[in-house]
Amino acid sequence: MRVLLTGGAGYVGSHAAGMLHRGGHEIWVYDNLSEGHPQAVPEGRLIVGDLQDGPKLQTVLREQQIAAVMHFAASCYVGVSVTDPAAYYQNNIVGTLSLLDAMRAAEVDKIVFSSTCATYGVPEIVPITEREKQDPINPYGFTKLAIEHALADYSHAYGLGYAALRYFNASGASEEISIGEDHTPETHLIPLVLQVALGQREDIKIFGDDYPTPDGTCIRDYIHVDDLATAHILALESLEPRSQLRLNLGTGRGASVLEVIEACRRITGHPIPATVEARRAGDPPELVADARLANQTLGWQPRYDTIESVVASAWKWHQAHPHGFGQVE
Ligand code: UDP
């Protein structure tokens, strides 16, 4: 299939791009490189462009005879979305509406959209099913939820087929093609803990140990980035015009911050000093997916189903690329 991946130079997008490319699909990555890494994109497949450049998007969609879009391009730091919501509403909502308009004009009627468990806010019932109320607690979650609504409305009105894939905590790295997680600034737990093991950071700060969880630290569902990529491809292949899929993507197993640090200690052999700090604003105590619907709908089953396997794959990437994409080792 001829697929355009917006944000395909980013973390999850580049893993999906690599997997589609290896699977023989004709892909193009459309990315403004504000966060992405050109080195993460399969050779010769990058078009540098902005989502808000509607005419350029339309030209690419038409000239490359694109059949479907995977839309990863977005601003995705929860904390920054609180301090700078304008950028989030602009990039995530205005940018996506520009993409949807270009798709309508070019008659592209299938899209797989990166949504998030942040659309649920603080869930009442964990593990979280897709029936849980979507009630975000930060601007990032609001922008993603707004687009889920837009997709449903466009589907009813214009026949768009879409899948909104609600990721839990994307983690790990591809074992096949030397790409992995490299954010600036890095705020995610696993890469930060592994930076301690690499000697780049003195210790890891634990944001709160007084949550209502068994060990007092927050519980998250760490889903491997290649498992996310697989789900995107299955969703893409299942889409028809007017399809509406809304699916959670997680392992169904939670790991606390302390359990993640312990797993990193076991895998790296480094003592990884940790200190407890105040809670980080906007962190729900526990986010774990009930991903049975994705299994039933797509036959999707995560291959990395333990925190150890996820951390081990991240560790391989960080050891091989201690400075991410920034420097040739
Ligand atoms: N966390 C932490 N110390 C850090 C970074 C993160 O204790 O230096 C915690 C954070 O509070 C959350 C969990 O680790 O409970 C996962 O955070 P991350 O930023 O990786 O993902 P998020 O859940 O925010 O998407």
mmCIF file of C-alpha atoms and ligand atoms in Angstrom:
data_model
loop_
_atom_site.group_PDB
_atom_site.id
_atom_site.type_symbol
_atom_site.label_atom_id
_atom_site.label_comp_id
_atom_site.label_asym_id
_atom_site.label_seq_id
_atom_site.Cartn_x
_atom_site.Cartn_y
_atom_site.Cartn_z
ATOM 1 C CA MET A 1 0.000 0.000 0.000
ATOM 2 C CA ARG A 2 1.138 3.583 -0.617
ATOM 3 C CA VAL A 3 1.265 5.165 2.829
ATOM 4 C CA LEU A 4 2.190 8.661 4.031
ATOM 5 C CA LEU A 5 3.491 8.828 7.607
ATOM 6 C CA THR A 6 3.327 12.286 9.141
ATOM 7 C CA GLY A 7 5.845 12.534 11.969
ATOM 8 C CA GLY A 8 7.535 9.443 10.605
ATOM 9 C CA ALA A 9 10.947 10.743 11.742
ATOM 10 C CA GLY A 10 9.802 10.628 15.376
ATOM 11 C CA TYR A 11 9.962 7.794 17.875
ATOM 12 C CA VAL A 12 6.848 5.715 17.167
ATOM 13 C CA GLY A 13 6.503 6.941 13.578
ATOM 14 C CA SER A 14 10.001 5.868 12.572
ATOM 15 C CA HIS A 15 9.417 2.368 13.945
ATOM 16 C CA ALA A 16 6.204 2.086 11.925
ATOM 17 C CA ALA A 17 7.953 3.499 8.847
ATOM 18 C CA GLY A 18 10.758 0.940 9.120
ATOM 19 C CA MET A 19 8.336 -1.930 9.605
ATOM 20 C CA LEU A 20 6.134 -0.911 6.652
ATOM 21 C CA HIS A 21 9.184 -0.367 4.467
ATOM 22 C CA ARG A 22 10.633 -3.778 5.299
ATOM 23 C CA GLY A 23 7.215 -5.290 4.630
ATOM 24 C CA GLY A 24 7.313 -4.003 1.045
ATOM 25 C CA HIS A 25 4.906 -1.078 1.364
ATOM 26 C CA GLU A 26 5.599 2.115 -0.586
ATOM 27 C CA ILE A 27 6.076 4.692 2.165
ATOM 28 C CA TRP A 28 6.738 8.399 2.386
ATOM 29 C CA VAL A 29 7.574 10.181 5.618
ATOM 30 C CA TYR A 30 6.294 13.765 5.920
ATOM 31 C CA ASP A 31 7.993 15.520 8.834
ATOM 32 C CA ASN A 32 9.048 19.087 9.667
ATOM 33 C CA LEU A 33 12.012 17.733 11.691
ATOM 34 C CA SER A 34 11.103 19.946 14.659
ATOM 35 C CA GLU A 35 11.527 16.872 16.876
ATOM 36 C CA GLY A 36 12.256 14.046 14.455
ATOM 37 C CA HIS A 37 15.553 12.622 13.240
ATOM 38 C CA PRO A 38 16.247 12.258 9.504
ATOM 39 C CA GLN A 39 18.580 9.329 10.313
ATOM 40 C CA ALA A 40 15.554 7.410 11.634
ATOM 41 C CA VAL A 41 13.817 7.465 8.237
ATOM 42 C CA PRO A 42 14.427 4.766 5.607
ATOM 43 C CA GLU A 43 16.839 6.037 2.933
ATOM 44 C CA GLY A 44 15.297 8.394 0.388
ATOM 45 C CA ARG A 45 11.821 8.344 1.896
ATOM 46 C CA LEU A 46 11.765 11.712 3.704
ATOM 47 C CA ILE A 47 9.784 14.760 2.589
ATOM 48 C CA VAL A 48 10.454 17.763 4.832
ATOM 49 C CA GLY A 49 7.215 19.674 5.258
ATOM 50 C CA ASP A 50 4.817 21.096 7.784
ATOM 51 C CA LEU A 51 1.323 19.848 8.560
ATOM 52 C CA GLN A 52 0.021 23.371 8.284
ATOM 53 C CA ASP A 53 1.261 23.658 4.693
ATOM 54 C CA GLY A 54 -1.983 22.356 3.187
ATOM 55 C CA PRO A 55 -1.035 22.930 -0.475
ATOM 56 C CA LYS A 56 2.218 20.978 -0.064
ATOM 57 C CA LEU A 57 0.411 18.130 1.694
ATOM 58 C CA GLN A 58 -2.166 17.973 -1.092
ATOM 59 C CA THR A 59 0.550 17.871 -3.732
ATOM 60 C CA VAL A 60 2.365 15.045 -1.953
ATOM 61 C CA LEU A 61 -0.827 13.045 -1.432
ATOM 62 C CA ARG A 62 -1.760 13.374 -5.106
ATOM 63 C CA GLU A 63 1.668 12.988 -6.684
ATOM 64 C CA GLN A 64 2.576 9.951 -4.617
ATOM 65 C CA GLN A 65 -0.920 8.477 -5.062
ATOM 66 C CA ILE A 66 -1.215 7.927 -1.338
ATOM 67 C CA ALA A 67 -3.919 5.433 -0.296
ATOM 68 C CA ALA A 68 -3.742 5.949 3.472
ATOM 69 C CA VAL A 69 -2.131 8.141 6.107
ATOM 70 C CA MET A 70 -0.588 7.256 9.452
ATOM 71 C CA HIS A 71 -0.647 10.453 11.469
ATOM 72 C CA PHE A 72 2.039 10.576 14.169
ATOM 73 C CA ALA A 73 3.072 14.232 13.930
ATOM 74 C CA ALA A 74 2.168 15.985 17.176
ATOM 75 C CA SER A 75 3.552 17.794 20.191
ATOM 76 C CA CYS A 76 3.509 15.258 22.983
ATOM 77 C CA TYR A 77 4.955 16.542 26.268
ATOM 78 C CA VAL A 78 2.228 16.614 28.889
ATOM 79 C CA GLY A 79 4.102 19.118 31.087
ATOM 80 C CA VAL A 80 4.832 21.574 28.251
ATOM 81 C CA SER A 81 1.216 21.363 27.130
ATOM 82 C CA VAL A 82 0.283 22.866 30.502
ATOM 83 C CA THR A 83 2.782 25.747 30.308
ATOM 84 C CA ASP A 84 2.474 26.377 26.548
ATOM 85 C CA PRO A 85 -0.981 25.187 25.485
ATOM 86 C CA ALA A 86 -1.020 27.471 22.423
ATOM 87 C CA ALA A 87 1.625 25.364 20.669
ATOM 88 C CA TYR A 88 -0.341 22.200 21.465
ATOM 89 C CA TYR A 89 -3.670 23.475 20.191
ATOM 90 C CA GLN A 90 -1.934 24.867 17.117
ATOM 91 C CA ASN A 91 0.186 21.827 16.191
ATOM 92 C CA ASN A 92 -2.144 19.071 17.266
ATOM 93 C CA ILE A 93 -5.547 20.461 16.355
ATOM 94 C CA VAL A 94 -4.939 23.063 13.637
ATOM 95 C CA GLY A 95 -2.223 20.883 12.092
ATOM 96 C CA THR A 96 -4.437 17.792 12.016
ATOM 97 C CA LEU A 97 -7.393 19.695 10.564
ATOM 98 C CA SER A 98 -5.068 20.917 7.822
ATOM 99 C CA LEU A 99 -4.084 17.294 7.136
ATOM 100 C CA LEU A 100 -7.721 16.133 7.084
ATOM 101 C CA ASP A 101 -8.643 18.913 4.648
ATOM 102 C CA ALA A 102 -5.739 17.998 2.364
ATOM 103 C CA MET A 103 -6.826 14.348 2.510
ATOM 104 C CA ARG A 104 -10.404 15.263 1.551
ATOM 105 C CA ALA A 105 -9.171 17.377 -1.340
ATOM 106 C CA ALA A 106 -6.895 14.578 -2.555
ATOM 107 C CA GLU A 107 -9.561 11.922 -1.909
ATOM 108 C CA VAL A 108 -7.538 9.936 0.604
ATOM 109 C CA ASP A 109 -10.067 8.319 2.906
ATOM 110 C CA LYS A 110 -8.104 6.226 5.420
ATOM 111 C CA ILE A 111 -6.142 7.356 8.447
ATOM 112 C CA VAL A 112 -4.551 5.742 11.501
ATOM 113 C CA PHE A 113 -4.245 8.328 14.250
ATOM 114 C CA SER A 114 -1.916 8.348 17.294
ATOM 115 C CA SER A 115 -4.163 8.908 20.251
ATOM 116 C CA THR A 116 -3.307 8.364 23.882
ATOM 117 C CA CYS A 117 -4.367 7.027 27.251
ATOM 118 C CA ALA A 118 -4.087 10.682 28.364
ATOM 119 C CA THR A 119 -7.566 11.136 26.865
ATOM 120 C CA TYR A 120 -8.932 9.176 29.848
ATOM 121 C CA GLY A 121 -7.584 11.548 32.502
ATOM 122 C CA VAL A 122 -7.860 9.835 35.892
ATOM 123 C CA PRO A 123 -9.805 6.659 35.139
ATOM 124 C CA GLU A 124 -12.407 5.265 37.502
ATOM 125 C CA ILE A 125 -11.731 1.660 36.574
ATOM 126 C CA VAL A 126 -8.307 0.120 35.868
ATOM 127 C CA PRO A 127 -7.463 -1.761 33.627
ATOM 128 C CA ILE A 128 -9.004 0.815 31.316
ATOM 129 C CA THR A 129 -11.383 -0.281 28.582
ATOM 130 C CA GLU A 130 -12.386 1.860 25.617
ATOM 131 C CA ARG A 131 -15.737 2.425 27.353
ATOM 132 C CA GLU A 132 -14.070 4.417 30.152
ATOM 133 C CA LYS A 133 -15.093 8.070 30.147
ATOM 134 C CA GLN A 134 -12.617 10.280 28.270
ATOM 135 C CA ASP A 135 -11.990 13.209 30.566
ATOM 136 C CA PRO A 136 -8.435 14.553 30.065
ATOM 137 C CA ILE A 137 -6.598 16.473 32.766
ATOM 138 C CA ASN A 138 -4.096 18.313 30.567
ATOM 139 C CA PRO A 139 -4.086 20.213 27.235
ATOM 140 C CA TYR A 140 -2.193 17.401 25.475
ATOM 141 C CA GLY A 141 -5.027 14.986 26.267
ATOM 142 C CA PHE A 142 -7.638 17.552 25.219
ATOM 143 C CA THR A 143 -6.023 18.079 21.822
ATOM 144 C CA LYS A 144 -5.923 14.346 21.124
ATOM 145 C CA LEU A 145 -9.517 13.896 22.253
ATOM 146 C CA ALA A 146 -10.636 16.819 20.068
ATOM 147 C CA ILE A 147 -9.163 15.050 17.046
ATOM 148 C CA GLU A 148 -10.865 11.770 17.983
ATOM 149 C CA HIS A 149 -14.159 13.710 17.849
ATOM 150 C CA ALA A 150 -13.226 15.321 14.529
ATOM 151 C CA LEU A 151 -12.405 11.902 13.047
ATOM 152 C CA ALA A 152 -15.775 10.499 14.106
ATOM 153 C CA ASP A 153 -17.584 13.500 12.630
ATOM 154 C CA TYR A 154 -15.593 13.363 9.372
ATOM 155 C CA SER A 155 -16.279 9.651 9.149
ATOM 156 C CA HIS A 156 -20.053 10.172 9.442
ATOM 157 C CA ALA A 157 -20.128 13.155 7.122
ATOM 158 C CA TYR A 158 -17.469 12.369 4.520
ATOM 159 C CA GLY A 159 -16.951 8.602 4.752
ATOM 160 C CA LEU A 160 -13.465 8.737 6.291
ATOM 161 C CA GLY A 161 -12.246 5.371 7.618
ATOM 162 C CA TYR A 162 -10.148 5.803 10.750
ATOM 163 C CA ALA A 163 -8.461 4.054 13.636
ATOM 164 C CA ALA A 164 -7.687 6.072 16.781
ATOM 165 C CA LEU A 165 -5.030 4.075 18.605
ATOM 166 C CA ARG A 166 -4.747 5.033 22.257
ATOM 167 C CA TYR A 167 -1.178 4.284 23.260
ATOM 168 C CA PHE A 168 -0.168 3.691 26.830
ATOM 169 C CA ASN A 169 3.572 4.250 27.560
ATOM 170 C CA ALA A 170 5.557 3.741 24.352
ATOM 171 C CA SER A 171 8.954 2.236 25.230
ATOM 172 C CA GLY A 172 11.841 0.128 23.969
ATOM 173 C CA ALA A 173 13.633 0.151 20.647
ATOM 174 C CA SER A 174 13.696 -1.789 17.418
ATOM 175 C CA GLU A 175 16.120 -4.711 17.401
ATOM 176 C CA GLU A 176 16.325 -4.749 13.617
ATOM 177 C CA ILE A 177 17.234 -1.337 12.327
ATOM 178 C CA SER A 178 19.137 0.661 14.908
ATOM 179 C CA ILE A 179 16.492 3.171 15.805
ATOM 180 C CA GLY A 180 15.268 4.020 19.273
ATOM 181 C CA GLU A 181 14.065 6.687 21.643
ATOM 182 C CA ASP A 182 15.795 10.076 21.503
ATOM 183 C CA HIS A 183 13.810 13.045 22.796
ATOM 184 C CA THR A 184 15.170 16.511 23.584
ATOM 185 C CA PRO A 185 14.644 17.185 26.386
ATOM 186 C CA GLU A 186 14.231 13.628 27.626
ATOM 187 C CA THR A 187 11.469 13.373 30.222
ATOM 188 C CA HIS A 188 10.514 9.695 30.035
ATOM 189 C CA LEU A 189 11.284 7.315 32.834
ATOM 190 C CA ILE A 190 13.048 4.409 31.094
ATOM 191 C CA PRO A 191 15.556 6.472 29.039
ATOM 192 C CA LEU A 192 16.306 8.646 32.078
ATOM 193 C CA VAL A 193 16.987 5.599 34.266
ATOM 194 C CA LEU A 194 19.215 4.120 31.560
ATOM 195 C CA GLN A 195 21.137 7.411 31.354
ATOM 196 C CA VAL A 196 22.045 6.839 35.015
ATOM 197 C CA ALA A 197 23.346 3.368 34.100
ATOM 198 C CA LEU A 198 25.407 4.980 31.309
ATOM 199 C CA GLY A 199 26.975 7.405 33.798
ATOM 200 C CA GLN A 200 25.307 10.423 32.153
ATOM 201 C CA ARG A 201 23.142 11.231 35.153
ATOM 202 C CA GLU A 202 23.863 10.811 38.855
ATOM 203 C CA ASP A 203 20.539 9.446 39.955
ATOM 204 C CA ILE A 204 16.911 9.067 39.037
ATOM 205 C CA LYS A 205 14.274 11.168 40.732
ATOM 206 C CA ILE A 206 11.134 9.301 41.691
ATOM 207 C CA PHE A 207 8.189 11.653 41.355
ATOM 208 C CA GLY A 208 6.209 10.748 44.460
ATOM 209 C CA ASP A 209 6.042 7.611 46.601
ATOM 210 C CA ASP A 210 2.772 8.422 48.347
ATOM 211 C CA TYR A 211 0.334 7.333 45.643
ATOM 212 C CA PRO A 212 -2.431 4.850 46.464
ATOM 213 C CA THR A 213 -0.514 1.966 44.837
ATOM 214 C CA PRO A 214 1.162 -1.069 46.493
ATOM 215 C CA ASP A 215 4.637 0.535 46.664
ATOM 216 C CA GLY A 216 3.433 4.145 46.580
ATOM 217 C CA THR A 217 4.844 4.954 43.113
ATOM 218 C CA CYS A 218 2.865 5.458 39.895
ATOM 219 C CA ILE A 219 1.945 2.466 37.791
ATOM 220 C CA ARG A 220 2.114 2.588 33.988
ATOM 221 C CA ASP A 221 1.694 0.116 31.135
ATOM 222 C CA TYR A 222 4.924 0.121 29.102
ATOM 223 C CA ILE A 223 4.172 -1.026 25.561
ATOM 224 C CA HIS A 224 6.993 -1.766 23.139
ATOM 225 C CA VAL A 225 7.281 0.571 20.175
ATOM 226 C CA ASP A 226 7.499 -2.333 17.686
ATOM 227 C CA ASP A 227 4.261 -3.756 19.123
ATOM 228 C CA LEU A 228 2.706 -0.331 18.526
ATOM 229 C CA ALA A 229 4.034 -0.355 14.961
ATOM 230 C CA THR A 230 2.522 -3.801 14.368
ATOM 231 C CA ALA A 231 -0.860 -2.590 15.639
ATOM 232 C CA HIS A 232 -0.717 0.357 13.212
ATOM 233 C CA ILE A 233 -0.129 -1.932 10.276
ATOM 234 C CA LEU A 234 -2.923 -4.318 11.299
ATOM 235 C CA ALA A 235 -5.287 -1.375 11.781
ATOM 236 C CA LEU A 236 -4.326 0.082 8.419
ATOM 237 C CA GLU A 237 -4.940 -3.215 6.659
ATOM 238 C CA SER A 238 -8.351 -3.567 8.295
ATOM 239 C CA LEU A 239 -9.628 -0.082 7.395
ATOM 240 C CA GLU A 240 -12.494 0.415 4.966
ATOM 241 C CA PRO A 241 -14.155 3.730 4.115
ATOM 242 C CA ARG A 242 -16.323 4.708 7.121
ATOM 243 C CA SER A 243 -14.532 2.285 9.509
ATOM 244 C CA GLN A 244 -14.352 3.638 13.033
ATOM 245 C CA LEU A 245 -11.866 1.922 15.313
ATOM 246 C CA ARG A 246 -10.957 3.196 18.759
ATOM 247 C CA LEU A 247 -8.499 0.857 20.443
ATOM 248 C CA ASN A 248 -6.297 0.811 23.529
ATOM 249 C CA LEU A 249 -2.737 -0.379 22.941
ATOM 250 C CA GLY A 250 -1.007 -1.674 26.037
ATOM 251 C CA THR A 251 0.240 -4.943 27.499
ATOM 252 C CA GLY A 252 -2.459 -5.134 30.169
ATOM 253 C CA ARG A 253 0.294 -5.310 32.804
ATOM 254 C CA GLY A 254 1.349 -2.409 34.956
ATOM 255 C CA ALA A 255 4.803 -1.663 36.376
ATOM 256 C CA SER A 256 5.448 0.855 39.139
ATOM 257 C CA VAL A 257 8.273 3.398 38.939
ATOM 258 C CA LEU A 258 10.184 1.318 41.520
ATOM 259 C CA GLU A 259 9.627 -1.858 39.495
ATOM 260 C CA VAL A 260 10.962 -0.151 36.374
ATOM 261 C CA ILE A 261 14.081 0.996 38.257
ATOM 262 C CA GLU A 262 14.566 -2.532 39.663
ATOM 263 C CA ALA A 263 14.247 -4.044 36.169
ATOM 264 C CA CYS A 264 16.853 -1.555 34.919
ATOM 265 C CA ARG A 265 19.195 -2.498 37.770
ATOM 266 C CA ARG A 266 18.887 -6.194 36.933
ATOM 267 C CA ILE A 267 19.424 -5.684 33.209
ATOM 268 C CA THR A 268 22.256 -3.150 33.349
ATOM 269 C CA GLY A 269 24.013 -4.445 36.474
ATOM 270 C CA HIS A 270 24.289 -0.813 37.629
ATOM 271 C CA PRO A 271 23.109 0.137 41.157
ATOM 272 C CA ILE A 272 21.120 3.153 39.789
ATOM 273 C CA PRO A 273 20.763 5.460 42.802
ATOM 274 C CA ALA A 274 17.243 6.842 43.230
ATOM 275 C CA THR A 275 15.864 9.694 45.306
ATOM 276 C CA VAL A 276 12.257 10.489 46.069
ATOM 277 C CA GLU A 277 10.941 13.901 45.049
ATOM 278 C CA ALA A 278 7.568 15.581 45.067
ATOM 279 C CA ARG A 279 4.816 14.338 42.787
ATOM 280 C CA ARG A 280 4.824 15.654 39.206
ATOM 281 C CA ALA A 281 1.701 17.637 38.373
ATOM 282 C CA GLY A 282 -0.851 15.841 36.247
ATOM 283 C CA ASP A 283 0.272 12.246 36.926
ATOM 284 C CA PRO A 284 -2.618 9.823 37.515
ATOM 285 C CA PRO A 285 -1.659 7.043 39.995
ATOM 286 C CA GLU A 286 -2.336 4.113 37.679
ATOM 287 C CA LEU A 287 -2.793 3.750 33.918
ATOM 288 C CA VAL A 288 -3.026 0.186 32.633
ATOM 289 C CA ALA A 289 -4.748 -0.879 29.432
ATOM 290 C CA ASP A 290 -7.425 -3.434 28.929
ATOM 291 C CA ALA A 291 -6.354 -4.148 25.345
ATOM 292 C CA ARG A 292 -8.651 -7.080 24.667
ATOM 293 C CA LEU A 293 -10.576 -5.152 22.033
ATOM 294 C CA ALA A 294 -7.431 -4.641 19.932
ATOM 295 C CA ASN A 295 -6.773 -8.360 20.231
ATOM 296 C CA GLN A 296 -10.319 -9.274 19.191
ATOM 297 C CA THR A 297 -10.530 -6.687 16.417
ATOM 298 C CA LEU A 298 -7.055 -6.949 14.898
ATOM 299 C CA GLY A 299 -5.689 -10.214 16.306
ATOM 300 C CA TRP A 300 -2.973 -8.033 17.871
ATOM 301 C CA GLN A 301 -0.892 -9.468 20.704
ATOM 302 C CA PRO A 302 2.137 -7.644 22.155
ATOM 303 C CA ARG A 303 5.350 -9.674 21.785
ATOM 304 C CA TYR A 304 7.127 -7.766 24.564
ATOM 305 C CA ASP A 305 4.905 -8.627 27.511
ATOM 306 C CA THR A 306 7.252 -8.109 30.457
ATOM 307 C CA ILE A 307 8.910 -4.932 31.696
ATOM 308 C CA GLU A 308 12.272 -6.779 31.535
ATOM 309 C CA SER A 309 11.924 -7.472 27.816
ATOM 310 C CA VAL A 310 11.003 -3.842 27.120
ATOM 311 C CA VAL A 311 13.881 -2.477 29.219
ATOM 312 C CA ALA A 312 16.352 -4.959 27.685
ATOM 313 C CA SER A 313 15.549 -3.732 24.179
ATOM 314 C CA ALA A 314 15.831 -0.073 25.260
ATOM 315 C CA TRP A 315 19.177 -0.848 26.934
ATOM 316 C CA LYS A 316 20.596 -2.325 23.700
ATOM 317 C CA TRP A 317 19.751 0.896 21.858
ATOM 318 C CA HIS A 318 21.113 3.206 24.567
ATOM 319 C CA GLN A 319 24.344 1.216 24.855
ATOM 320 C CA ALA A 320 24.878 1.306 21.103
ATOM 321 C CA HIS A 321 23.817 4.985 20.815
ATOM 322 C CA PRO A 322 24.628 6.661 24.148
ATOM 323 C CA HIS A 323 24.020 10.051 22.571
ATOM 324 C CA GLY A 324 20.965 9.029 20.564
ATOM 325 C CA PHE A 325 21.015 10.107 16.942
ATOM 326 C CA GLY A 326 23.065 13.180 17.821
ATOM 327 C CA GLN A 327 26.509 11.736 17.334
ATOM 328 C CA VAL A 328 27.978 8.948 15.255
ATOM 329 C CA GLU A 329 29.429 6.359 17.614
HETATM 330 N N1 UDP B 1 8.793 9.462 36.421
HETATM 331 C C1 UDP B 1 9.643 9.575 37.516
HETATM 332 N N2 UDP B 1 10.855 10.188 37.339
HETATM 333 C C2 UDP B 1 11.258 10.689 36.140
HETATM 334 C C3 UDP B 1 10.386 10.558 35.020
HETATM 335 C C4 UDP B 1 9.166 9.944 35.205
HETATM 336 O O1 UDP B 1 9.310 9.143 38.617
HETATM 337 O O2 UDP B 1 12.368 11.250 36.058
HETATM 338 C C5 UDP B 1 7.496 8.795 36.587
HETATM 339 C C6 UDP B 1 6.319 9.667 36.191
HETATM 340 O O3 UDP B 1 5.905 10.443 37.292
HETATM 341 C C7 UDP B 1 5.294 8.616 35.786
HETATM 342 C C8 UDP B 1 6.140 7.478 35.227
HETATM 343 O O4 UDP B 1 7.459 7.694 35.717
HETATM 344 O O5 UDP B 1 4.609 8.140 36.911
HETATM 345 C C9 UDP B 1 6.184 7.461 33.719
HETATM 346 O O6 UDP B 1 6.499 8.756 33.280
HETATM 347 P P1 UDP B 1 6.878 9.069 31.772
HETATM 348 O O7 UDP B 1 7.241 10.531 31.707
HETATM 349 O O8 UDP B 1 7.884 8.089 31.281
HETATM 350 O O9 UDP B 1 5.547 8.771 30.969
HETATM 351 P P2 UDP B 1 4.047 9.357 31.143
HETATM 352 O O10 UDP B 1 3.338 8.381 32.036
HETATM 353 O O11 UDP B 1 4.136 10.731 31.707
HETATM 354 O O12 UDP B 1 3.516 9.332 29.743
#
